Coordinates of C-alpha atoms (C1' of nucleotides) in Angstrom, one line a residue:
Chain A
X1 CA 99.9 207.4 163.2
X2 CA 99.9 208.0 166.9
X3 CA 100.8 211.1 168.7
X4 CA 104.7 210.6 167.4
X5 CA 104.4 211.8 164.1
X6 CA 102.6 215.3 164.7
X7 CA 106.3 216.3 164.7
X8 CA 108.8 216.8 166.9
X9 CA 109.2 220.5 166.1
X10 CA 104.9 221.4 167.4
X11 CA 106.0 218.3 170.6
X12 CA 108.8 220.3 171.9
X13 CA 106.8 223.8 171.8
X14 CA 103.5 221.3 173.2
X15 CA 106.0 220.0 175.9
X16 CA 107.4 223.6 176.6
X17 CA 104.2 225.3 177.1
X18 CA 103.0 223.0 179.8
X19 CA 106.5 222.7 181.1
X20 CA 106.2 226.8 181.4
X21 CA 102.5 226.6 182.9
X22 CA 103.4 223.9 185.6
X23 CA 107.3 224.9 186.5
X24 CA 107.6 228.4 185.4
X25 CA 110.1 229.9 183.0
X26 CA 113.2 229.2 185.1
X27 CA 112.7 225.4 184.7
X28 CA 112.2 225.9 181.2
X29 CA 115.9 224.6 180.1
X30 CA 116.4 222.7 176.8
X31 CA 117.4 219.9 178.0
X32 CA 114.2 219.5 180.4
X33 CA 111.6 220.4 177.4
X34 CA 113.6 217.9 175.6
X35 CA 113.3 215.2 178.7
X36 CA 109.7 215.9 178.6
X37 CA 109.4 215.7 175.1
X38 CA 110.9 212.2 175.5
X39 CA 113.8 212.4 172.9
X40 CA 118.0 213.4 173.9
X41 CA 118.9 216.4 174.5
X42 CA 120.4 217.1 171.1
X43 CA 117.1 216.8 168.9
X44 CA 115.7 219.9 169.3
X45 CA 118.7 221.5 168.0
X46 CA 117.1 220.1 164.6
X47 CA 114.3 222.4 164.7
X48 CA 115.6 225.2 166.6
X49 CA 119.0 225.8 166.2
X50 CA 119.7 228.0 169.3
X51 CA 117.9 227.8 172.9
X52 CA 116.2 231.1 172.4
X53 CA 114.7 230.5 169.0
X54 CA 112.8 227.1 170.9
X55 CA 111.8 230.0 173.7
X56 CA 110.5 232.5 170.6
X57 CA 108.6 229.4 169.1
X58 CA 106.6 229.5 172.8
X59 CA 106.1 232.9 173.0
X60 CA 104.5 232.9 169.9
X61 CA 102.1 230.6 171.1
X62 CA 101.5 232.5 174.0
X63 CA 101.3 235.8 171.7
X64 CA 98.8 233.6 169.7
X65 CA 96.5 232.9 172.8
X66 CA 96.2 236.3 173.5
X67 CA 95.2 237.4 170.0
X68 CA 92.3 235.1 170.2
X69 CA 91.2 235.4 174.1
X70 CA 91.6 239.4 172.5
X71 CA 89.6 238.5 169.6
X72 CA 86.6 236.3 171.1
X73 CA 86.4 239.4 174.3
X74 CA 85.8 241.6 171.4
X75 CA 82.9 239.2 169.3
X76 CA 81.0 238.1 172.2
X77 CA 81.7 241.5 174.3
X78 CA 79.3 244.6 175.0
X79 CA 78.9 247.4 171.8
X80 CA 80.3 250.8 172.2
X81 CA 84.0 251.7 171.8
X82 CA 84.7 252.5 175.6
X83 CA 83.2 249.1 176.4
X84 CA 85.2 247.1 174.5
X85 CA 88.2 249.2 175.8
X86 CA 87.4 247.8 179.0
X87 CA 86.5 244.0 178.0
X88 CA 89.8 244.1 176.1
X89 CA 91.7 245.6 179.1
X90 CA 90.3 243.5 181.6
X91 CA 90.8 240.3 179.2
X92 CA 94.9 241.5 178.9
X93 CA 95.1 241.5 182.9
X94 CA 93.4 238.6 183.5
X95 CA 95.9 236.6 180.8
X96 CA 98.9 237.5 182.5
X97 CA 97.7 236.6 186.0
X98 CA 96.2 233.5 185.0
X99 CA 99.6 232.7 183.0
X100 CA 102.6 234.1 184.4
X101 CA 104.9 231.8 183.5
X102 CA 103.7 232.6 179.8
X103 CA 103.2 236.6 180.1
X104 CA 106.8 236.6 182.0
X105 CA 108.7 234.9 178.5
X106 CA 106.7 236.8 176.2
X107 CA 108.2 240.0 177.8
X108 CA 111.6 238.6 178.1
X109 CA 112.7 240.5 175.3
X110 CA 116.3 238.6 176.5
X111 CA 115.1 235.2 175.7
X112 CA 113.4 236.1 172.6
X113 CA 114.2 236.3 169.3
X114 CA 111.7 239.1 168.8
X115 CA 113.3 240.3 165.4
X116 CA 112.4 237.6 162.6
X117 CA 110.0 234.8 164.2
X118 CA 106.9 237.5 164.0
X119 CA 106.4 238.6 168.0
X120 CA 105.5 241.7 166.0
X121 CA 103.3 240.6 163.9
X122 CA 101.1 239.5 166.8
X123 CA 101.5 241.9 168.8
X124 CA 101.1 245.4 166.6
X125 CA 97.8 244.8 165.6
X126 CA 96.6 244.5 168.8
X127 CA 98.0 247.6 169.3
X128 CA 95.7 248.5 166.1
X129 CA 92.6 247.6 167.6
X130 CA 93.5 249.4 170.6
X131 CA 94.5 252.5 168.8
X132 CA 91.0 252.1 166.7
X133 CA 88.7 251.2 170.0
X134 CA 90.8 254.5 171.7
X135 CA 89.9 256.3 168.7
X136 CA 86.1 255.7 168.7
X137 CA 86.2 256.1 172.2
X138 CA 87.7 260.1 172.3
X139 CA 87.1 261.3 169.1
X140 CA 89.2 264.1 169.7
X141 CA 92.6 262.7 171.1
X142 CA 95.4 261.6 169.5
X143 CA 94.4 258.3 169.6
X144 CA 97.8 256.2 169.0
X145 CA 99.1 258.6 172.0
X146 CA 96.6 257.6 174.1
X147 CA 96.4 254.0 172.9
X148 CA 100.8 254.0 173.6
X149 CA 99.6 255.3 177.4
X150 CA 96.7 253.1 178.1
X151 CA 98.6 249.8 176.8
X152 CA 101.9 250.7 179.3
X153 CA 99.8 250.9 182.1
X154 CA 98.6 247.9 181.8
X155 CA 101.7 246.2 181.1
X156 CA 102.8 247.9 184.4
X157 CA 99.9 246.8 186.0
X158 CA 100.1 243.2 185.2
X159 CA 104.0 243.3 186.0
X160 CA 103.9 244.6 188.9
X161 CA 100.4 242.9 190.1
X162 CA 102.3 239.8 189.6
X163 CA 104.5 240.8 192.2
X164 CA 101.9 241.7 194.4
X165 CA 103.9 245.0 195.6
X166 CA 100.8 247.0 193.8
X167 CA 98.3 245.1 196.1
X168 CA 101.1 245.7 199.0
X169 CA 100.7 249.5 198.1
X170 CA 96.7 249.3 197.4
X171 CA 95.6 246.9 199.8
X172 CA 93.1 245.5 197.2
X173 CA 92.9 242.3 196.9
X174 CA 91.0 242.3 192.8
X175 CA 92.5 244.7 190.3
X176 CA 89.1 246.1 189.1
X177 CA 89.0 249.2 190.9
X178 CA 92.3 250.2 190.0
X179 CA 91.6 248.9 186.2
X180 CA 88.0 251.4 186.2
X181 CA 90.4 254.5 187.9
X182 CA 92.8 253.3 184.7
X183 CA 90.5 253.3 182.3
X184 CA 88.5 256.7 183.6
X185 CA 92.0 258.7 183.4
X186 CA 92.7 257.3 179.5
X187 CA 89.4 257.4 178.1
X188 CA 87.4 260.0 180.8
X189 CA 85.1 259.4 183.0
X190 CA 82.9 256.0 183.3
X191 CA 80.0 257.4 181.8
X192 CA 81.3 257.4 178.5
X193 CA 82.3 259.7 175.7
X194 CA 83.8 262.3 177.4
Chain B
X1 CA 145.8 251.3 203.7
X2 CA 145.1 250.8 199.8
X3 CA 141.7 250.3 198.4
X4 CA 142.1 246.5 199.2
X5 CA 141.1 247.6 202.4
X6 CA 137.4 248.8 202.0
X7 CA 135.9 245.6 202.7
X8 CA 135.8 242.7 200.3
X9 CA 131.7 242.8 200.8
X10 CA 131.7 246.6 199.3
X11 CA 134.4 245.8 196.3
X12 CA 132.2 242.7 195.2
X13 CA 128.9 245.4 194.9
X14 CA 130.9 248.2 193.6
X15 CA 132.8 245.5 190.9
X16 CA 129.1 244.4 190.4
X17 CA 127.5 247.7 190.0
X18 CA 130.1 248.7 187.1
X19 CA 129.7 244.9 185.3
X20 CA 125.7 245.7 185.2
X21 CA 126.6 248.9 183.6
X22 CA 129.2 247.5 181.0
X23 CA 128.1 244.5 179.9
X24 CA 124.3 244.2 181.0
X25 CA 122.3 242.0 183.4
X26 CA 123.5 238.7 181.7
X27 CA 126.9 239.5 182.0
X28 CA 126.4 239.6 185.7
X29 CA 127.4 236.1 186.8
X30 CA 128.8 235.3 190.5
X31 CA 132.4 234.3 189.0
X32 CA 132.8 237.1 186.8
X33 CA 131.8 239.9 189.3
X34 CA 134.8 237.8 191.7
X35 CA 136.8 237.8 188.6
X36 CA 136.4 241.6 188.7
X37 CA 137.5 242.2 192.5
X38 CA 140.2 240.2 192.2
X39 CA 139.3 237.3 194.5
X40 CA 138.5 233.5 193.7
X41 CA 135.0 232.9 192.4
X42 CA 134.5 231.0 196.1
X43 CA 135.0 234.4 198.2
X44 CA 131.9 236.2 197.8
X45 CA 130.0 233.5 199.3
X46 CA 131.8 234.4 202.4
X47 CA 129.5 237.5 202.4
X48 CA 126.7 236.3 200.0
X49 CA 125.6 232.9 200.7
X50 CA 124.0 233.1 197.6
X51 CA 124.2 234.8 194.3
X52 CA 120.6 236.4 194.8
X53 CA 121.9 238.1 197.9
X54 CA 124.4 239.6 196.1
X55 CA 122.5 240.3 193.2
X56 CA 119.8 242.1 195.9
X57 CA 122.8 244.0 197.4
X58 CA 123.5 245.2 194.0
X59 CA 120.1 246.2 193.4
X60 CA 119.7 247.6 196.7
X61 CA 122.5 250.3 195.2
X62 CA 120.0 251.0 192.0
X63 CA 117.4 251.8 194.7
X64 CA 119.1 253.9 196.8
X65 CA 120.4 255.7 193.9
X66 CA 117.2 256.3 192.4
X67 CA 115.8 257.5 196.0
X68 CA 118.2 259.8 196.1
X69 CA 117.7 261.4 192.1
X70 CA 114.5 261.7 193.3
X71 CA 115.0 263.3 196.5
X72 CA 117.4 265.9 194.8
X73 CA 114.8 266.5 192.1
X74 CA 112.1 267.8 194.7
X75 CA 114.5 269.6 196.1
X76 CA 115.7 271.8 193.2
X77 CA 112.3 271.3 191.2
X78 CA 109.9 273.9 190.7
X79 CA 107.2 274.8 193.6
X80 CA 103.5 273.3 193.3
X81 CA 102.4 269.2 193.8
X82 CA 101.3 268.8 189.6
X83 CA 105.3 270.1 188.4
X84 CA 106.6 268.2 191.1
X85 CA 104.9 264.8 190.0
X86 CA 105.9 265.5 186.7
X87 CA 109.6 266.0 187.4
X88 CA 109.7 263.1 189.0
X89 CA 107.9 261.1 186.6
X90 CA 110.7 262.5 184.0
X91 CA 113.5 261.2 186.9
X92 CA 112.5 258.3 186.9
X93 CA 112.4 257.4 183.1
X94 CA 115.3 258.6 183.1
X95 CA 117.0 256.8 185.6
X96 CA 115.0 253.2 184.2
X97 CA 116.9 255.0 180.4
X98 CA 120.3 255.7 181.8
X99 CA 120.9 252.2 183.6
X100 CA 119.0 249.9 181.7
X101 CA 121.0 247.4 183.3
X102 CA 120.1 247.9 186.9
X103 CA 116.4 248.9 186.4
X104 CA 116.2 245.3 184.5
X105 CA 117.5 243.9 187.8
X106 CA 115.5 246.3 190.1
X107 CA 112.5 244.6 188.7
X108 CA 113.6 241.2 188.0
X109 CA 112.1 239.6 190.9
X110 CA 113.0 236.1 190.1
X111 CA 116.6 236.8 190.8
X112 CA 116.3 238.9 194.1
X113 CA 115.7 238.3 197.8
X114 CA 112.9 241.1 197.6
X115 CA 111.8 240.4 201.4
X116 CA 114.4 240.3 203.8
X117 CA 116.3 242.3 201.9
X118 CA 115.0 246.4 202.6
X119 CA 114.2 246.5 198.8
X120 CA 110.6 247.4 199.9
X121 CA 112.0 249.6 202.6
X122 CA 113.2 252.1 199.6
X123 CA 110.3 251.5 197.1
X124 CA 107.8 252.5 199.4
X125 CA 108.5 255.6 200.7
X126 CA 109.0 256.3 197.0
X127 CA 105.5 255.5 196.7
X128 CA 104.4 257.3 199.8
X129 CA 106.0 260.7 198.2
X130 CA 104.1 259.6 195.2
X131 CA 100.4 259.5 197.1
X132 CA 101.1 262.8 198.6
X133 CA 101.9 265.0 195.6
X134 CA 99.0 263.0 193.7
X135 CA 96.4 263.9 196.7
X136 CA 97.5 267.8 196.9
X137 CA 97.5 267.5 193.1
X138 CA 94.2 266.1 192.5
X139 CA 92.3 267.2 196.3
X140 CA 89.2 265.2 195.5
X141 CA 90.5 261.8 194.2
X142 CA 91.6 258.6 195.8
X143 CA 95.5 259.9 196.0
X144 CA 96.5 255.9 196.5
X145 CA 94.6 254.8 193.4
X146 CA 95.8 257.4 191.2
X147 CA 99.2 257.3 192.7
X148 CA 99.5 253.5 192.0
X149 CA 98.1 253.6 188.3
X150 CA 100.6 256.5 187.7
X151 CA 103.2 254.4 189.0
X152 CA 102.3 251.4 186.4
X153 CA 101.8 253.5 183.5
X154 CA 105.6 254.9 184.7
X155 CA 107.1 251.3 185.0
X156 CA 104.9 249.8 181.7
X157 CA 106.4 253.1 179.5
X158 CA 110.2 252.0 181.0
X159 CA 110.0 249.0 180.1
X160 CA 108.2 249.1 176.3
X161 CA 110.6 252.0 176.0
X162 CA 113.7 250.0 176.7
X163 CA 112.8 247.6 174.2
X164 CA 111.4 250.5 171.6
X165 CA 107.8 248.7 171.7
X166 CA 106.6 252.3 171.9
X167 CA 108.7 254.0 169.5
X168 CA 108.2 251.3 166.8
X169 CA 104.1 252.0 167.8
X170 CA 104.3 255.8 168.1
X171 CA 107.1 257.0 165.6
X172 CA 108.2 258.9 168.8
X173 CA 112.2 259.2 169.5
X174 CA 111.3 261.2 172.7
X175 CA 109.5 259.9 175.5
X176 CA 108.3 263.9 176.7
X177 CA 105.1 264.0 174.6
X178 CA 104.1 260.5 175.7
X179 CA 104.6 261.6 179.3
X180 CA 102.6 264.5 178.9
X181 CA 99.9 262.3 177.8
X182 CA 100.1 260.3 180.6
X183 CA 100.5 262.7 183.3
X184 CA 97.5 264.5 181.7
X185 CA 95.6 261.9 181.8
X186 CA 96.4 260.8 185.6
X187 CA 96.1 264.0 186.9
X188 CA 93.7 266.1 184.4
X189 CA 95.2 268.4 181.8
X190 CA 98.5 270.7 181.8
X191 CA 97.3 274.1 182.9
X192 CA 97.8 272.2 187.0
X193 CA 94.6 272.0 189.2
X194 CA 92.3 269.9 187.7
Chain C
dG1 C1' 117.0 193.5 144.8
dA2 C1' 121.3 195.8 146.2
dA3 C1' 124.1 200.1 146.7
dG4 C1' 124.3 204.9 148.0
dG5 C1' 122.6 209.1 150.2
dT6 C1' 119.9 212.0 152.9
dC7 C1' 117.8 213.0 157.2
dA8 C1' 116.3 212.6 162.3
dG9 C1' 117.9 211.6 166.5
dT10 C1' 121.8 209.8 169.9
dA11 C1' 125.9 210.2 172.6
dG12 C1' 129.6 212.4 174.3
dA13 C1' 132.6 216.3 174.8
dC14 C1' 133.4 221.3 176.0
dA15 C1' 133.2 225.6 178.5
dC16 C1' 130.6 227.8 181.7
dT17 C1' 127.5 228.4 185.7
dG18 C1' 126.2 228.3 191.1
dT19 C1' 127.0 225.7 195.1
dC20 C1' 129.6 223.0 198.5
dT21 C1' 133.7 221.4 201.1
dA22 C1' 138.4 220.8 202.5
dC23 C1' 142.4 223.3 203.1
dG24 C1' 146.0 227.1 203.8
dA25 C1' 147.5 231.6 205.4
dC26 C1' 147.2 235.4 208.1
dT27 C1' 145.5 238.1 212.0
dG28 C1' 145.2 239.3 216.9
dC29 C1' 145.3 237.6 221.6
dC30 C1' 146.9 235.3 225.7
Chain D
dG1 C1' 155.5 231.3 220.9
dG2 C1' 151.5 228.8 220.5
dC3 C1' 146.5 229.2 219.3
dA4 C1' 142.1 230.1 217.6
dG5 C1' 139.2 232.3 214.4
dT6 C1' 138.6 234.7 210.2
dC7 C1' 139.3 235.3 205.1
dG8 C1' 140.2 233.7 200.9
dT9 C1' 141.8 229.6 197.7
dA10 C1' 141.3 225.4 195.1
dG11 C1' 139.0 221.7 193.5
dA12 C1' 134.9 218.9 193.0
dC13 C1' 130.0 218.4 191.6
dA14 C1' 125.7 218.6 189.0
dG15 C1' 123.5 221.2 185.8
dT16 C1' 123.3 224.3 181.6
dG17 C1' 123.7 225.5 176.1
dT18 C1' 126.3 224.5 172.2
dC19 C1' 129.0 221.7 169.0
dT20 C1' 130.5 217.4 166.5
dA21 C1' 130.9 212.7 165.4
dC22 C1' 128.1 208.8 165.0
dT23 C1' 124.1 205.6 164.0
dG24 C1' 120.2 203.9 161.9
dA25 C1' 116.1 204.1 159.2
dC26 C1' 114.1 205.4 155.0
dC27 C1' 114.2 206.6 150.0
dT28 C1' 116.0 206.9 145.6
dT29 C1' 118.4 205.0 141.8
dC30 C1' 120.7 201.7 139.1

DNA sequence: GAAGGTCAGTAGACACTGTCTACGACTGCC
DNA sequence: GGCAGTCGTAGACAGTGTCTACTGACCTTC
């Protein structure tokens, strides 16, 4: 009836979330999301047989976030294709800076199970709407090309804003300048169309 | 008078350097790199207080020989700023492609002393090189901007690459079209100028 | 109502890790 | 020949993920 019986299985991936959020993913052992959780260190082996299926299990979460932060940009944001582009962009940077303990597992590919526990699933139709935003946005261009380019640059910009060492290199202090030089190059100039 | 004699601090980077190649970043523990040079897993610290100093010495190798790839690529690539960037846009995949292991720790910031350590002192010129083929490439743009976008979209495709994000989204087994893409975008299409 | 069985979680062991400290051997120097 | 200082060894310690034996509660079945 209280909070105990939600399961143990969603309390361990409740308790590993915050425990990524407030310690970052090196404190995120088993045994410490199993401390937190409150139960020995042998429980979760219940629900998650191996350390890095409990690790996929967050991800997904954090996979899950995304989609809808992704999906609420996109309902509430401005029309027009090249818009959106940017909202969506600007929405991806701005979750992995403001989680980076979260975006840093979710591209661990070492620590994830990404084969069976549906890290996919999440993550290529995003890659859809991208592909379908870049489409409407430059008719003309082979849009899953340009979607492929646009979507590892900003992987390399969150990765390596994380770091700081683009800021180091930049001397900005906000990524939106570089974001509008990013989005300009993919999609043309800031006007539009192309 | 035999090898022995090189320097315990050079064995344990060289013994490291070939265990990162082998058996991959996880393979790469302190005892198992002393295992490898033949000493007691207490002797590197006699060198490397810790195991992120040796792990950043290690690295520093993976710099260095990227630096140097580079370098010689300019040097035997073909004359004008827009080939030049795009040779050594193709290096550098192919460097992050042919040691997987060490470009995963090159960028693994949680497991190296990235300050004290002359990481930066190698990664920036690197950059600087970058700026100035950008700005005689593209005369009229902001060569530090472009240069650092180009440098994300380099490290984002690396990285999706290594884990086949991109070829599982593009049906590509080749990362030359997706380059062209990206260098066409960053520096305006393939006929050079603008 | 009592017996048996399944399931969730506990407790302890194991091998392994990085770090730390005490100790031994070997060198060159006076 | 004795002596210091350096280099590497050996063992301990706390922590990790995994595995196995166990306990206890609940649920079914006679």
């Amino acid at each position: 009836m209280t909070e105990s019986d939600i399961g143990l299985r969603e309390r361990l991936v409740d308790a590993g979330v915050e425990l990524l959020a407030a310690e970052g993913l090196q404190a995120l052992t088993l045994r410490e999301i199993a401390r937190r959780a409150g139960v020995s260190h042998g429980a979760p082996r219940r629900y998650f047989p191996t350390h890095l299926e409990l690790l996929s299990a967050i991800a997904r979460r954090g996979f899950g976030d995304l989609a809808e932060r992704v999906r609420q940009t996109l309902a509430d944001g401005p029309a027009g294709p090249r818009a959106q582009v940017a909202a969506l962009a600007r929405t991806y940077l701005e979750f992995a800076l403001d989680n980076p303990g979260m975006y840093e597992l979710m591209f661990r590919h070492d620590l994830l199970h990404s084969g069976h526990l549906g890290l996919r699933e999440t993550s290529l139709p995003l890659f859809g709407v991208l592909t379908g935003l870049v489409g409407a946005a430059r008719p003309g261009a082979d849009a899953r090309r340009v979607a492929g380019a646009l979507w590892a640059n900003l992987h390399g910009i969150a990765q390596l804003w994380r770091w700081r060492s683009l800021q180091l290199a930049l001397g900005d202090e906000d990524f939106g300048p570089l974001l509008d030089t990013v989005l300009a190059a993919h999609l043309g100039g800031p006007e539009g169309g192309r």
